Amino acid sequence: MPHNNTENCSISHFRYPLFTSTYSIVLIFGLPLNSLSLWILVCRNGLKKSVPVIYMANLALSDLLFTLSLPFRIIYFATGEWKMGNILCMIPGTFFAVNIYSSSLFITLISVDRMLAVVYPLRSRQFRTVPMAWVFCAIVWLIIVGMAVPTALNHPENMDKNCNVMRCFEKYSDTNWKNGFTILCCVSFFGILVPFCIILGCTVAVVRQLKGYSMATSSCNTELSKSKIVKLFLSNLLIYAICFIPFHIAFILFGLNKLGILHGNNTLQLYFDLHTVTMCMASTNSCLDPLIYYFSTKTIQGRARCDSASKTVGLGLVQSMSWNGQ
């Protein structure tokens, strides 16, 4: 929710072309990639046998919903005026939040699932089942729907009286800002900080466990590599940190400054610009996941042949490698 830090009614501020170009690029790549990913995951791999495919399909669906809402954002930031009504103003803003926090939660589920497959391959089998996966996904979507309602109500269109134009995605009232900041602090803790700590813990647990493993060969002729498994966890952790953590830090700093809680000379504009850049960084997450899906399709297809042989710790590693790219 950018701040109306200037009375200038033009769209010359760098956020307008930056948002327009960033969202256009995300739409161009994200829409076909997420559509293809979802088709591959659902139609080719199926949702009845593979737990990781279920998590990835839900993640792809979240990304797809976000990319479908981008044309509304592109039109607005290209013109600087909203003409499509209040409902269509609330939907794109809501889908942005839905994508961030659903992605965070699904990536957390994926990381926990991988960790269990590597660290506790036998004891965790009862938890890594298709019915349980669907239960966890349903819980995530219920949480997201519950969060989406207050988010949508707090993102209405609003009249910019100084410029006599209707605005969306920015220049909210002080009441909207206070409500939005409260919501942001809550979801930042439960939807970002806690999942990030869980993902970090899973990464550490896997790295420690792999130090004691000697590489084995599976019945599926899968080549196991400690470095590949570690890089798999670290890459997800890095993507998570780049896309989500900076956005929330910048948003909280900006909100604290705007509400008068955090004081500083000429810092509001700095935090506002930082928030703008990090919001663009957060939106690119929907383009990164499909690329990982694409490069992991072959290993996912081989998982079904490996599941029946997953009786040892070494074969637990095969499961982890077959879940590459979630």
Short mmCIF file of C-alpha atoms in Angstrom, two decimals:
data_model
loop_
_atom_site.label_atom_id
_atom_site.label_comp_id
_atom_site.label_asym_id
_atom_site.label_seq_id
_atom_site.Cartn_x
_atom_site.Cartn_y
_atom_site.Cartn_z
CA MET A 1 0.00 0.00 0.00
CA PRO A 2 2.27 2.79 -1.21
CA HIS A 3 2.21 6.15 0.47
CA ASN A 4 0.97 9.30 -1.19
CA ASN A 5 4.26 11.07 -0.67
CA THR A 6 3.75 13.67 -3.39
CA GLU A 7 1.01 15.80 -4.82
CA ASN A 8 2.25 15.19 -8.35
CA CYS A 9 -0.56 13.60 -10.34
CA SER A 10 1.63 12.29 -13.14
CA ILE A 11 2.94 8.73 -13.35
CA SER A 12 6.55 9.85 -13.67
CA HIS A 13 7.60 8.32 -10.34
CA PHE A 14 9.79 5.31 -11.04
CA ARG A 15 7.36 2.91 -9.35
CA TYR A 16 4.86 3.19 -12.21
CA PRO A 17 7.15 2.05 -15.04
CA LEU A 18 8.89 -0.39 -12.69
CA PHE A 19 5.63 -2.07 -11.67
CA THR A 20 4.35 -2.04 -15.25
CA SER A 21 7.48 -3.66 -16.68
CA THR A 22 7.97 -6.13 -13.81
CA TYR A 23 4.38 -7.35 -13.82
CA SER A 24 4.43 -7.59 -17.62
CA ILE A 25 7.54 -9.78 -17.52
CA VAL A 26 6.10 -11.95 -14.76
CA LEU A 27 2.87 -12.33 -16.73
CA ILE A 28 4.66 -13.20 -20.00
CA PHE A 29 6.72 -15.93 -18.35
CA GLY A 30 4.57 -16.87 -15.38
CA LEU A 31 1.28 -17.56 -17.14
CA PRO A 32 2.50 -20.17 -19.67
CA LEU A 33 5.03 -21.70 -17.27
CA ASN A 34 2.54 -22.13 -14.44
CA SER A 35 -0.15 -23.41 -16.80
CA LEU A 36 2.27 -25.95 -18.27
CA SER A 37 3.55 -26.92 -14.83
CA LEU A 38 0.04 -27.48 -13.52
CA TRP A 39 -0.86 -29.56 -16.59
CA ILE A 40 2.26 -31.71 -16.23
CA LEU A 41 1.76 -32.20 -12.50
CA VAL A 42 -1.95 -33.03 -12.72
CA CYS A 43 -2.41 -34.73 -16.10
CA ARG A 44 0.91 -36.48 -16.56
CA ASN A 45 2.01 -37.23 -13.00
CA GLY A 46 -1.39 -37.43 -11.33
CA LEU A 47 -2.49 -36.49 -7.82
CA LYS A 48 -3.33 -39.95 -6.50
CA LYS A 49 0.09 -41.51 -5.93
CA SER A 50 2.62 -38.77 -5.25
CA VAL A 51 2.66 -36.58 -2.16
CA PRO A 52 5.23 -34.10 -3.56
CA VAL A 53 3.21 -33.70 -6.76
CA ILE A 54 0.19 -32.70 -4.66
CA TYR A 55 2.17 -29.99 -2.88
CA MET A 56 3.72 -28.75 -6.12
CA ALA A 57 0.35 -28.68 -7.91
CA ASN A 58 -1.15 -26.51 -5.17
CA LEU A 59 1.88 -24.24 -5.31
CA ALA A 60 1.52 -23.96 -9.09
CA LEU A 61 -2.19 -23.17 -8.69
CA SER A 62 -1.38 -20.34 -6.30
CA ASP A 63 1.18 -18.94 -8.73
CA LEU A 64 -1.29 -19.24 -11.61
CA LEU A 65 -3.99 -17.32 -9.75
CA PHE A 66 -1.54 -14.52 -9.10
CA THR A 67 -0.40 -14.29 -12.72
CA LEU A 68 -4.02 -14.20 -13.90
CA SER A 69 -4.59 -11.11 -11.76
CA LEU A 70 -1.57 -9.23 -13.15
CA PRO A 71 -3.31 -7.63 -16.19
CA PHE A 72 -5.34 -5.48 -13.79
CA ARG A 73 -2.18 -4.25 -12.10
CA ILE A 74 -0.44 -3.63 -15.42
CA ILE A 75 -3.33 -1.55 -16.77
CA TYR A 76 -3.48 0.55 -13.64
CA PHE A 77 0.23 1.30 -13.30
CA ALA A 78 0.48 2.00 -17.04
CA THR A 79 -2.32 4.60 -16.86
CA GLY A 80 -2.26 5.76 -13.23
CA GLU A 81 -6.05 5.62 -13.03
CA TRP A 82 -8.49 2.87 -11.98
CA LYS A 83 -11.69 2.50 -14.01
CA MET A 84 -12.77 -1.10 -13.38
CA GLY A 85 -14.76 -0.85 -10.18
CA ASN A 86 -14.26 -1.72 -6.53
CA ILE A 87 -14.53 -5.53 -6.77
CA LEU A 88 -11.88 -5.82 -9.46
CA CYS A 89 -9.67 -3.53 -7.41
CA MET A 90 -9.86 -5.78 -4.35
CA ILE A 91 -9.20 -9.05 -6.21
CA PRO A 92 -5.65 -8.39 -7.54
CA GLY A 93 -4.47 -6.97 -4.23
CA THR A 94 -5.85 -10.01 -2.45
CA PHE A 95 -4.27 -12.47 -4.89
CA PHE A 96 -0.87 -10.86 -4.30
CA ALA A 97 -1.11 -11.58 -0.57
CA VAL A 98 -2.61 -15.03 -1.22
CA ASN A 99 0.31 -15.95 -3.47
CA ILE A 100 2.96 -14.82 -1.01
CA TYR A 101 1.60 -16.66 2.01
CA SER A 102 0.25 -19.74 0.28
CA SER A 103 3.61 -20.11 -1.48
CA SER A 104 5.37 -19.72 1.85
CA LEU A 105 3.24 -22.41 3.49
CA PHE A 106 3.41 -24.85 0.58
CA ILE A 107 7.18 -24.46 0.33
CA THR A 108 7.31 -25.18 4.06
CA LEU A 109 5.27 -28.36 3.61
CA ILE A 110 7.57 -29.42 0.78
CA SER A 111 10.68 -28.77 2.86
CA VAL A 112 9.32 -30.68 5.85
CA ASP A 113 8.32 -33.56 3.57
CA ARG A 114 11.83 -33.71 2.10
CA MET A 115 13.43 -33.55 5.53
CA LEU A 116 11.29 -36.43 6.79
CA ALA A 117 12.19 -38.50 3.71
CA VAL A 118 15.90 -38.03 4.37
CA VAL A 119 16.12 -37.94 8.17
CA TYR A 120 13.20 -40.21 9.12
CA PRO A 121 12.45 -42.27 5.98
CA LEU A 122 10.75 -45.14 7.82
CA ARG A 123 9.10 -43.53 10.82
CA SER A 124 7.59 -40.74 8.71
CA ARG A 125 5.94 -42.96 6.10
CA GLN A 126 2.58 -42.80 7.88
CA PHE A 127 2.63 -39.00 7.65
CA ARG A 128 3.80 -38.80 4.04
CA THR A 129 0.66 -40.23 2.47
CA VAL A 130 -1.67 -38.84 -0.17
CA PRO A 131 -4.66 -38.39 2.21
CA MET A 132 -2.47 -36.57 4.73
CA ALA A 133 -1.05 -34.36 1.97
CA TRP A 134 -4.56 -33.33 0.93
CA VAL A 135 -5.45 -32.59 4.56
CA PHE A 136 -2.42 -30.30 4.92
CA CYS A 137 -3.23 -28.56 1.63
CA ALA A 138 -6.85 -28.04 2.71
CA ILE A 139 -5.64 -26.48 5.97
CA VAL A 140 -3.38 -24.11 4.05
CA TRP A 141 -6.19 -23.00 1.74
CA LEU A 142 -8.57 -22.51 4.68
CA ILE A 143 -5.97 -20.29 6.35
CA ILE A 144 -5.47 -18.36 3.11
CA VAL A 145 -9.20 -17.87 2.56
CA GLY A 146 -9.56 -16.63 6.12
CA MET A 147 -6.77 -14.14 5.53
CA ALA A 148 -8.08 -13.12 2.10
CA VAL A 149 -11.37 -11.73 3.43
CA PRO A 150 -9.94 -8.95 5.65
CA THR A 151 -7.23 -8.31 3.06
CA ALA A 152 -9.81 -7.77 0.32
CA LEU A 153 -11.93 -5.49 2.48
CA ASN A 154 -8.83 -3.42 3.26
CA HIS A 155 -7.92 -2.95 -0.45
CA PRO A 156 -10.83 -0.93 -1.90
CA GLU A 157 -10.63 1.60 -4.67
CA ASN A 158 -10.31 5.16 -3.40
CA MET A 159 -10.75 8.63 -4.80
CA ASP A 160 -7.61 10.75 -5.03
CA LYS A 161 -9.17 14.15 -4.43
CA ASN A 162 -5.94 16.00 -5.16
CA CYS A 163 -5.79 14.59 -8.68
CA ASN A 164 -9.50 13.85 -9.11
CA VAL A 165 -8.87 10.27 -10.23
CA MET A 166 -9.76 6.86 -8.81
CA ARG A 167 -6.83 4.96 -7.34
CA CYS A 168 -6.17 1.28 -6.64
CA PHE A 169 -3.23 -0.49 -4.97
CA GLU A 170 -2.04 2.80 -3.45
CA LYS A 171 -2.91 6.02 -1.60
CA TYR A 172 -5.06 4.40 1.04
CA SER A 173 -6.62 6.21 3.95
CA ASP A 174 -4.98 6.30 7.38
CA THR A 175 -7.56 3.82 8.65
CA ASN A 176 -6.77 1.39 5.85
CA TRP A 177 -3.09 1.82 6.59
CA LYS A 178 -3.45 1.06 10.29
CA ASN A 179 -5.62 -1.98 9.61
CA GLY A 180 -3.29 -3.15 6.85
CA PHE A 181 -0.22 -2.74 9.05
CA THR A 182 -1.81 -4.80 11.82
CA ILE A 183 -2.69 -7.56 9.36
CA LEU A 184 0.81 -7.40 7.90
CA CYS A 185 2.53 -7.82 11.26
CA CYS A 186 0.42 -10.87 12.10
CA VAL A 187 0.87 -12.64 8.77
CA SER A 188 4.57 -11.72 8.64
CA PHE A 189 5.14 -13.62 11.86
CA PHE A 190 2.96 -16.67 11.20
CA GLY A 191 3.19 -16.71 7.42
CA ILE A 192 6.83 -15.75 6.86
CA LEU A 193 9.03 -15.82 9.96
CA VAL A 194 7.79 -19.12 11.40
CA PRO A 195 7.87 -20.95 8.02
CA PHE A 196 11.33 -19.53 7.30
CA CYS A 197 12.62 -20.88 10.61
CA ILE A 198 11.08 -24.27 9.85
CA ILE A 199 12.68 -24.37 6.40
CA LEU A 200 16.02 -23.34 7.88
CA GLY A 201 15.70 -26.06 10.52
CA CYS A 202 14.88 -28.66 7.86
CA THR A 203 17.93 -27.61 5.85
CA VAL A 204 20.23 -27.91 8.86
CA ALA A 205 18.76 -31.31 9.79
CA VAL A 206 19.27 -32.66 6.27
CA VAL A 207 22.84 -31.37 6.02
CA ARG A 208 23.73 -32.94 9.37
CA GLN A 209 22.08 -36.23 8.43
CA LEU A 210 23.84 -36.41 5.08
CA LYS A 211 27.24 -36.11 6.74
CA GLY A 212 26.76 -39.63 8.10
CA TYR A 213 25.47 -41.17 4.88
CA SER A 214 27.44 -43.22 2.44
CA MET A 215 25.94 -42.92 -0.98
CA ALA A 216 23.94 -45.95 -2.08
CA THR A 217 22.59 -47.07 -5.44
CA SER A 218 18.85 -47.55 -5.83
CA SER A 219 16.95 -50.20 -7.73
CA CYS A 220 15.84 -47.41 -10.07
CA ASN A 221 19.46 -46.72 -11.08
CA THR A 222 19.19 -43.25 -9.58
CA GLU A 223 22.53 -41.58 -8.95
CA LEU A 224 22.59 -40.14 -5.48
CA SER A 225 24.66 -37.10 -4.66
CA LYS A 226 24.99 -35.42 -1.32
CA SER A 227 25.91 -32.12 -2.92
CA LYS A 228 22.81 -32.16 -5.13
CA ILE A 229 20.51 -32.79 -2.17
CA VAL A 230 22.14 -30.02 -0.15
CA LYS A 231 21.97 -27.60 -3.08
CA LEU A 232 18.30 -28.49 -3.49
CA PHE A 233 17.52 -27.34 0.06
CA LEU A 234 19.79 -24.32 -0.09
CA SER A 235 18.31 -23.12 -3.38
CA ASN A 236 14.78 -23.18 -1.97
CA LEU A 237 16.00 -21.40 1.15
CA LEU A 238 17.75 -18.77 -0.97
CA ILE A 239 14.73 -18.20 -3.23
CA TYR A 240 12.50 -17.91 -0.17
CA ALA A 241 14.83 -15.36 1.42
CA ILE A 242 15.19 -13.27 -1.73
CA CYS A 243 11.50 -13.16 -2.63
CA PHE A 244 9.77 -12.82 0.74
CA ILE A 245 12.05 -11.63 3.54
CA PRO A 246 13.19 -8.30 1.96
CA PHE A 247 9.61 -7.34 1.04
CA HIS A 248 8.34 -7.78 4.59
CA ILE A 249 11.30 -6.03 6.20
CA ALA A 250 10.90 -3.05 3.86
CA PHE A 251 7.12 -2.96 4.32
CA ILE A 252 7.34 -3.07 8.11
CA LEU A 253 10.00 -0.32 8.20
CA PHE A 254 7.90 1.82 5.88
CA GLY A 255 4.77 1.20 7.93
CA LEU A 256 6.48 2.02 11.22
CA ASN A 257 7.81 5.25 9.76
CA LYS A 258 4.52 6.24 8.15
CA LEU A 259 2.58 5.63 11.35
CA GLY A 260 5.06 7.74 13.34
CA ILE A 261 6.42 4.82 15.36
CA LEU A 262 9.83 4.85 13.70
CA HIS A 263 11.26 8.36 13.35
CA GLY A 264 13.94 9.60 11.00
CA ASN A 265 14.73 12.55 8.81
CA ASN A 266 13.79 12.02 5.17
CA THR A 267 13.56 8.25 5.69
CA LEU A 268 9.94 7.81 4.59
CA GLN A 269 10.80 8.26 0.92
CA LEU A 270 13.71 5.84 1.25
CA TYR A 271 11.53 3.17 2.85
CA PHE A 272 8.83 3.79 0.26
CA ASP A 273 11.26 3.28 -2.63
CA LEU A 274 12.72 0.20 -0.93
CA HIS A 275 9.22 -1.21 -0.47
CA THR A 276 8.51 -0.65 -4.17
CA VAL A 277 11.61 -2.55 -5.29
CA THR A 278 11.11 -5.43 -2.87
CA MET A 279 7.47 -5.81 -3.91
CA CYS A 280 8.69 -6.41 -7.46
CA MET A 281 11.16 -8.95 -6.10
CA ALA A 282 8.36 -10.76 -4.28
CA SER A 283 6.23 -10.99 -7.43
CA THR A 284 8.99 -12.81 -9.33
CA ASN A 285 8.51 -15.86 -7.13
CA SER A 286 5.68 -17.01 -9.40
CA CYS A 287 8.18 -17.25 -12.26
CA LEU A 288 10.84 -19.17 -10.36
CA ASP A 289 8.78 -22.15 -9.20
CA PRO A 290 7.67 -23.30 -12.69
CA LEU A 291 11.27 -23.39 -13.88
CA ILE A 292 12.11 -25.76 -11.04
CA TYR A 293 9.07 -27.91 -11.90
CA TYR A 294 10.20 -28.14 -15.51
CA PHE A 295 13.72 -29.32 -14.74
CA SER A 296 12.46 -31.87 -12.21
CA THR A 297 9.77 -33.63 -14.29
CA LYS A 298 11.95 -36.60 -15.18
CA THR A 299 12.83 -37.34 -11.57
CA ILE A 300 9.21 -36.96 -10.51
CA GLN A 301 8.10 -39.46 -13.13
CA GLY A 302 10.61 -41.94 -11.77
CA ARG A 303 9.34 -41.67 -8.22
CA ALA A 304 6.52 -44.19 -8.59
CA ARG A 305 9.00 -46.94 -9.45
CA CYS A 306 11.09 -46.05 -6.41
CA ASP A 307 8.31 -45.81 -3.82
CA SER A 308 7.81 -49.56 -3.54
CA ALA A 309 11.52 -49.99 -2.86
CA SER A 310 11.77 -47.31 -0.19
CA LYS A 311 12.63 -49.56 2.72
CA THR A 312 16.02 -48.19 3.77
CA VAL A 313 17.62 -44.87 4.58
CA GLY A 314 19.53 -44.91 1.33
CA LEU A 315 16.32 -45.29 -0.61
CA GLY A 316 14.89 -42.47 1.47
CA LEU A 317 17.47 -40.34 -0.23
CA VAL A 318 16.18 -41.55 -3.58
CA GLN A 319 12.76 -40.23 -2.60
CA SER A 320 14.24 -36.90 -1.68
CA MET A 321 16.03 -36.59 -5.02
CA SER A 322 12.90 -37.64 -6.88
CA TRP A 323 11.09 -34.69 -5.30
CA ASN A 324 13.45 -32.20 -6.84
CA GLY A 325 11.99 -28.81 -7.58
CA GLN A 326 9.04 -28.63 -5.25
#
